[in-house]
């Protein structure tokens, strides 16, 4: 018995005298003559093509060594140099062998494009992509996916998906923040006259006395002996409450007075940015989509929405296919 190892290219459009194995393009196979396999007293064999029948009374021809041809028993689980895996026992053993998706991708041979470069790896961190504002500045939208995402490509061949709601939310948030920062700088924060009782613990009242100048810059005004709030800031039509003042005092204490804005202001602006942003289901023309990408690239924090969700995700790098690297 002779076992020959070779690499077979099985073509589904082969001629009739050389039948093909459909569904297989390129595999590494171990070929064993069918006559030798039939002579072995093993479990039932697997054949790409069954051996020919002989007439009743005819004597079987002796096994003769020959070169392997297409149609011999093959195993698609073997590699060059392995023993033949044509028996049921070997087949089941190979089928149970643990294989990862990464191994399958790495071992797969592309039958159409020999030596095709790897564009997308299943290994985390194998091809890290560093996103920066320069990359975002070169984004061009090529289409909208399910009225939720923008499919974009950069000048270097990097393909990204941009969340249209998260992107517009980030743009709106930073615009609101810029407006509030200008009002804060000129001490022109919009306020509202209120009459809110202020019954603070001694520790909180001490904090208010210590940071009263910082609190006043946001428009808070107080009654005699800090017993009430007579005026409170109004952000996006929302008047800040006593709880928001207390939270700001604790921020000032934790940061030793270095914090510049109450946390409530950010929450209100983020909520306003979300409610008025482009939503899932909104259809975008290419002109408006590219304008959104242009505004996103100018943001201070363009890679996350107002609530911290990623605004864009890279899909694949086509630079090697485009001859750019």
Short mmCIF file of C-alpha atoms in Angstrom, two decimals:
data_model
loop_
_atom_site.label_atom_id
_atom_site.label_comp_id
_atom_site.label_asym_id
_atom_site.label_seq_id
_atom_site.Cartn_x
_atom_site.Cartn_y
_atom_site.Cartn_z
CA UNK A 1 0.00 0.00 0.00
CA UNK A 2 1.32 3.41 -0.96
CA UNK A 3 0.12 6.69 0.56
CA UNK A 4 0.84 9.85 -1.40
CA UNK A 5 0.55 13.37 -0.01
CA UNK A 6 -0.33 16.17 -2.40
CA UNK A 7 -2.24 19.41 -2.67
CA UNK A 8 -5.34 19.03 -4.80
CA UNK A 9 -7.23 21.79 -6.58
CA UNK A 10 -10.74 20.45 -7.09
CA UNK A 11 -12.70 22.41 -9.65
CA UNK A 12 -16.49 22.26 -9.59
CA UNK A 13 -16.48 22.76 -13.39
CA UNK A 14 -14.23 19.77 -14.14
CA UNK A 15 -14.89 17.58 -17.13
CA UNK A 16 -17.16 14.51 -16.90
CA UNK A 17 -14.31 12.02 -17.02
CA UNK A 18 -12.78 13.77 -13.99
CA UNK A 19 -15.68 14.30 -11.58
CA UNK A 20 -15.40 17.03 -8.98
CA UNK A 21 -16.27 17.32 -5.31
CA UNK A 22 -18.79 20.14 -5.18
CA UNK A 23 -18.49 22.73 -2.44
CA UNK A 24 -14.68 22.36 -2.11
CA UNK A 25 -12.32 24.75 -3.87
CA UNK A 26 -8.83 24.31 -2.44
CA UNK A 27 -7.92 21.82 0.25
CA UNK A 28 -4.85 19.98 1.46
CA UNK A 29 -5.60 16.31 1.00
CA UNK A 30 -3.99 12.93 1.57
CA UNK A 31 -4.70 10.54 -1.31
CA UNK A 32 -4.70 6.76 -0.98
CA UNK A 33 -5.46 4.34 -3.89
CA UNK A 34 -9.06 3.14 -3.69
CA UNK A 35 -8.04 -0.50 -4.29
CA UNK A 36 -5.71 -0.41 -1.31
CA UNK A 37 -8.38 1.13 0.92
CA UNK A 38 -10.93 -1.51 -0.03
CA UNK A 39 -8.45 -4.27 0.87
CA UNK A 40 -8.09 -3.07 4.44
CA UNK A 41 -10.28 -4.69 7.12
CA UNK A 42 -11.26 -1.42 8.79
CA UNK A 43 -14.56 0.31 9.39
CA UNK A 44 -16.49 1.59 6.35
CA UNK A 45 -14.43 3.96 4.23
CA UNK A 46 -15.32 7.41 2.92
CA UNK A 47 -14.87 7.88 -0.82
CA UNK A 48 -15.22 10.89 -3.02
CA UNK A 49 -16.42 8.36 -5.66
CA UNK A 50 -17.43 4.73 -4.92
CA UNK A 51 -15.36 1.94 -6.50
CA UNK A 52 -16.80 0.53 -9.78
CA UNK A 53 -19.03 -2.56 -9.62
CA UNK A 54 -17.87 -5.76 -11.30
CA UNK A 55 -19.95 -8.38 -13.10
CA UNK A 56 -21.16 -11.48 -11.27
CA UNK A 57 -18.53 -14.20 -11.32
CA UNK A 58 -15.72 -11.87 -12.25
CA UNK A 59 -12.47 -12.10 -10.34
CA UNK A 60 -11.19 -8.95 -8.67
CA UNK A 61 -7.95 -7.67 -10.12
CA UNK A 62 -4.99 -7.65 -7.74
CA UNK A 63 -4.10 -4.35 -6.09
CA UNK A 64 -1.60 -2.46 -8.19
CA UNK A 65 0.33 0.54 -7.09
CA UNK A 66 -0.48 3.57 -9.19
CA UNK A 67 -0.39 7.33 -9.14
CA UNK A 68 -3.31 8.92 -7.28
CA UNK A 69 -6.04 10.41 -9.44
CA UNK A 70 -9.03 12.53 -8.71
CA UNK A 71 -11.80 10.38 -7.29
CA UNK A 72 -9.59 8.44 -4.87
CA UNK A 73 -10.44 8.42 -1.18
CA UNK A 74 -9.59 11.83 0.27
CA UNK A 75 -9.62 13.47 3.66
CA UNK A 76 -10.17 17.20 3.84
CA UNK A 77 -9.05 17.22 7.48
CA UNK A 78 -5.47 16.13 6.87
CA UNK A 79 -2.40 18.19 6.16
CA UNK A 80 0.60 17.34 3.99
CA UNK A 81 2.66 14.76 5.84
CA UNK A 82 -0.21 13.42 7.99
CA UNK A 83 -1.36 9.83 7.89
CA UNK A 84 -4.42 9.04 5.82
CA UNK A 85 -7.67 9.91 7.62
CA UNK A 86 -10.04 7.95 5.43
CA UNK A 87 -11.39 5.63 8.13
CA UNK A 88 -14.51 6.47 10.13
CA UNK A 89 -12.52 6.46 13.36
CA UNK A 90 -9.97 8.93 12.01
CA UNK A 91 -12.72 11.07 10.49
CA UNK A 92 -14.56 11.36 13.80
CA UNK A 93 -11.31 12.10 15.63
CA UNK A 94 -10.48 14.94 13.24
CA UNK A 95 -13.99 16.36 13.44
CA UNK A 96 -13.74 16.61 17.23
CA UNK A 97 -10.37 18.37 17.11
CA UNK A 98 -10.87 21.86 18.62
CA UNK A 99 -10.52 24.61 16.03
CA UNK A 100 -10.77 28.34 16.61
CA UNK A 101 -12.14 30.84 14.13
CA UNK A 102 -8.71 32.47 13.97
CA UNK A 103 -7.07 29.16 12.98
CA UNK A 104 -9.65 28.53 10.26
CA UNK A 105 -9.06 31.99 8.79
CA UNK A 106 -5.27 31.69 8.96
CA UNK A 107 -5.25 28.25 7.28
CA UNK A 108 -7.79 29.05 4.59
CA UNK A 109 -6.31 29.38 1.10
CA UNK A 110 -8.16 31.80 -1.15
CA UNK A 111 -8.82 29.90 -4.42
CA UNK A 112 -9.48 33.05 -6.43
CA UNK A 113 -6.77 35.47 -5.33
CA UNK A 114 -3.49 33.77 -4.54
CA UNK A 115 -1.47 35.70 -2.02
CA UNK A 116 -4.34 38.08 -1.23
CA UNK A 117 -3.25 40.28 1.74
CA UNK A 118 -5.10 40.00 5.00
CA UNK A 119 -7.59 42.83 5.28
CA UNK A 120 -9.44 41.99 8.47
CA UNK A 121 -8.05 39.86 11.28
CA UNK A 122 -10.13 38.02 13.88
CA UNK A 123 -7.32 38.42 16.41
CA UNK A 124 -8.00 41.24 18.85
CA UNK A 125 -5.27 43.82 18.58
CA UNK A 126 -3.57 42.07 15.65
CA UNK A 127 -4.00 45.11 13.40
CA UNK A 128 -4.55 48.05 15.75
CA UNK A 129 -5.95 51.17 14.16
CA UNK A 130 -5.28 54.55 15.70
CA UNK A 131 -8.09 56.98 15.08
CA UNK A 132 -7.41 60.69 15.26
CA UNK A 133 -9.04 63.90 14.08
CA UNK A 134 -6.95 63.88 10.91
CA UNK A 135 -8.55 60.57 9.91
CA UNK A 136 -12.01 61.95 10.66
CA UNK A 137 -11.28 65.03 8.56
CA UNK A 138 -10.78 62.81 5.49
CA UNK A 139 -14.00 60.80 5.98
CA UNK A 140 -16.38 60.58 3.03
CA UNK A 141 -19.80 59.01 3.38
CA UNK A 142 -20.56 56.36 0.76
CA UNK A 143 -24.02 55.39 1.96
CA UNK A 144 -26.45 55.00 4.83
CA UNK A 145 -27.02 51.62 6.51
CA UNK A 146 -30.55 50.86 7.73
CA UNK A 147 -31.10 54.59 8.37
CA UNK A 148 -28.91 54.24 11.47
CA UNK A 149 -25.25 54.28 10.44
CA UNK A 150 -23.09 56.05 7.89
CA UNK A 151 -20.66 53.87 5.94
CA UNK A 152 -17.54 55.97 5.44
CA UNK A 153 -14.08 55.57 3.94
CA UNK A 154 -10.94 57.63 4.48
CA UNK A 155 -8.34 58.69 1.93
CA UNK A 156 -6.06 55.93 3.28
CA UNK A 157 -8.58 53.14 2.66
CA UNK A 158 -9.89 52.77 6.22
CA UNK A 159 -13.58 51.86 6.30
CA UNK A 160 -15.59 53.07 9.31
CA UNK A 161 -19.19 52.99 10.46
CA UNK A 162 -20.45 56.18 12.10
CA UNK A 163 -23.46 56.18 14.43
CA UNK A 164 -25.51 59.06 13.01
CA UNK A 165 -27.32 59.75 16.30
CA UNK A 166 -24.19 59.61 18.45
CA UNK A 167 -22.28 61.83 16.02
CA UNK A 168 -24.96 64.52 15.86
CA UNK A 169 -25.46 64.32 19.62
CA UNK A 170 -21.74 65.05 20.16
CA UNK A 171 -21.83 67.98 17.72
CA UNK A 172 -24.88 69.51 19.45
CA UNK A 173 -23.45 68.97 22.95
CA UNK A 174 -20.23 70.81 22.19
CA UNK A 175 -22.15 73.65 20.57
CA UNK A 176 -24.27 74.01 23.73
CA UNK A 177 -21.15 73.85 25.91
CA UNK A 178 -19.52 76.61 23.89
CA UNK A 179 -22.59 78.83 24.32
CA UNK A 180 -22.67 78.22 28.09
CA UNK A 181 -18.92 78.82 28.41
CA UNK A 182 -19.30 82.19 26.70
CA UNK A 183 -22.14 83.14 29.06
CA UNK A 184 -20.08 82.01 32.05
CA UNK A 185 -17.08 84.04 30.92
CA UNK A 186 -19.20 87.19 30.66
CA UNK A 187 -21.21 86.35 33.81
CA UNK A 188 -24.40 86.39 31.80
CA UNK A 189 -25.79 82.99 32.74
CA UNK A 190 -29.57 82.98 32.39
CA UNK A 191 -31.26 82.82 35.79
CA UNK A 192 -34.73 82.64 37.27
CA UNK A 193 -36.14 84.23 40.43
CA UNK A 194 -37.12 81.56 42.91
CA UNK A 195 -37.89 81.18 46.59
CA UNK A 196 -36.35 77.86 47.60
CA UNK A 197 -35.78 77.17 51.32
CA UNK A 198 -32.17 76.21 51.99
CA UNK A 199 -31.70 74.10 55.09
CA UNK A 200 -28.12 72.84 54.83
CA UNK A 201 -26.12 70.83 57.36
CA UNK A 202 -23.36 72.75 59.09
CA UNK A 203 -20.65 71.11 56.92
CA UNK A 204 -22.44 72.00 53.66
CA UNK A 205 -23.11 75.52 54.85
CA UNK A 206 -19.40 75.90 55.56
CA UNK A 207 -18.65 74.76 52.00
CA UNK A 208 -21.11 77.30 50.62
CA UNK A 209 -19.42 80.09 52.59
CA UNK A 210 -16.00 78.91 51.35
CA UNK A 211 -16.97 78.68 47.66
CA UNK A 212 -19.68 81.33 47.49
CA UNK A 213 -17.86 83.32 44.78
CA UNK A 214 -17.68 80.29 42.46
CA UNK A 215 -21.33 79.49 43.13
CA UNK A 216 -22.39 83.09 42.49
CA UNK A 217 -20.71 83.11 39.07
CA UNK A 218 -23.29 80.55 37.98
CA UNK A 219 -26.13 82.88 38.98
CA UNK A 220 -27.10 81.60 42.42
CA UNK A 221 -28.24 84.28 44.86
CA UNK A 222 -29.21 83.71 48.47
CA UNK A 223 -31.40 85.21 51.17
CA UNK A 224 -30.24 86.45 54.58
CA UNK A 225 -27.91 84.08 56.41
CA UNK A 226 -27.97 81.68 53.44
CA UNK A 227 -31.38 80.47 54.55
CA UNK A 228 -32.93 80.41 51.09
CA UNK A 229 -32.21 80.63 47.38
CA UNK A 230 -33.62 83.74 45.74
CA UNK A 231 -32.17 83.22 42.26
CA UNK A 232 -31.01 80.06 40.46
CA UNK A 233 -29.38 79.36 37.08
CA UNK A 234 -31.64 78.30 34.21
CA UNK A 235 -30.01 76.04 31.62
CA UNK A 236 -31.93 75.04 28.48
CA UNK A 237 -35.21 76.07 30.16
CA UNK A 238 -34.39 73.91 33.23
CA UNK A 239 -33.95 75.67 36.58
CA UNK A 240 -31.36 74.09 38.85
CA UNK A 241 -32.66 72.83 42.19
CA UNK A 242 -31.25 72.74 45.70
CA UNK A 243 -29.92 69.20 45.13
CA UNK A 244 -27.93 70.50 42.14
CA UNK A 245 -26.37 73.20 44.32
CA UNK A 246 -25.39 70.66 46.99
CA UNK A 247 -23.86 68.42 44.33
CA UNK A 248 -21.83 71.36 43.02
CA UNK A 249 -20.58 72.14 46.54
CA UNK A 250 -19.38 68.55 46.95
CA UNK A 251 -17.63 68.77 43.57
CA UNK A 252 -15.82 71.91 44.69
CA UNK A 253 -14.78 70.24 47.94
CA UNK A 254 -13.46 67.11 46.20
CA UNK A 255 -11.52 69.07 43.59
CA UNK A 256 -10.39 71.85 45.94
CA UNK A 257 -12.27 74.40 43.91
CA UNK A 258 -10.80 73.47 40.53
CA UNK A 259 -14.04 72.21 38.95
CA UNK A 260 -15.59 74.86 36.70
CA UNK A 261 -19.18 73.76 36.13
CA UNK A 262 -21.90 71.91 38.02
CA UNK A 263 -22.49 68.32 36.98
CA UNK A 264 -26.17 69.18 36.54
CA UNK A 265 -25.28 71.55 33.72
CA UNK A 266 -23.65 68.73 31.73
CA UNK A 267 -26.62 66.43 32.31
CA UNK A 268 -29.07 69.05 31.09
CA UNK A 269 -26.99 69.87 28.00
CA UNK A 270 -26.49 66.16 27.18
CA UNK A 271 -30.21 65.53 27.47
CA UNK A 272 -31.02 68.51 25.23
CA UNK A 273 -28.40 67.40 22.69
CA UNK A 274 -29.89 63.90 22.61
CA UNK A 275 -33.51 64.98 22.19
CA UNK A 276 -32.79 67.24 19.24
CA UNK A 277 -30.19 65.06 17.46
CA UNK A 278 -30.64 63.00 14.32
CA UNK A 279 -32.44 59.82 15.30
CA UNK A 280 -32.32 56.22 14.10
CA UNK A 281 -34.74 55.97 11.21
CA UNK A 282 -33.96 59.44 9.85
CA UNK A 283 -32.96 59.37 6.20
CA UNK A 284 -29.92 61.51 5.35
CA UNK A 285 -28.89 62.88 2.00
CA UNK A 286 -25.19 62.55 1.19
CA UNK A 287 -24.68 66.31 1.46
CA UNK A 288 -26.09 66.41 4.99
CA UNK A 289 -24.22 63.23 5.99
CA UNK A 290 -20.87 64.66 4.86
CA UNK A 291 -21.62 67.95 6.63
CA UNK A 292 -22.25 66.00 9.83
CA UNK A 293 -18.88 64.24 9.44
CA UNK A 294 -17.19 67.60 8.88
CA UNK A 295 -18.67 69.01 12.10
CA UNK A 296 -17.79 65.83 14.02
CA UNK A 297 -14.12 66.12 13.00
CA UNK A 298 -13.98 69.60 14.58
CA UNK A 299 -15.25 68.44 17.98
CA UNK A 300 -12.96 68.22 21.01
CA UNK A 301 -14.13 64.68 21.80
CA UNK A 302 -15.43 63.34 18.47
CA UNK A 303 -15.16 59.64 19.27
CA UNK A 304 -17.97 59.41 21.82
CA UNK A 305 -21.49 60.73 22.16
CA UNK A 306 -22.75 62.91 25.00
CA UNK A 307 -23.29 59.83 27.17
CA UNK A 308 -20.00 58.08 26.38
CA UNK A 309 -21.14 55.70 23.63
CA UNK A 310 -18.68 55.31 20.69
CA UNK A 311 -19.60 57.48 17.73
CA UNK A 312 -17.63 55.49 15.15
CA UNK A 313 -16.08 52.04 14.77
CA UNK A 314 -13.44 50.93 12.21
CA UNK A 315 -14.45 47.92 10.11
CA UNK A 316 -11.50 47.10 7.88
CA UNK A 317 -8.35 48.52 6.34
CA UNK A 318 -8.22 48.41 2.55
CA UNK A 319 -4.94 50.31 2.21
CA UNK A 320 -3.01 47.17 1.19
CA UNK A 321 -5.57 46.36 -1.50
CA UNK A 322 -5.49 49.93 -2.80
CA UNK A 323 -1.69 49.95 -3.03
CA UNK A 324 -1.40 52.68 -0.42
CA UNK A 325 0.83 50.76 1.95
#
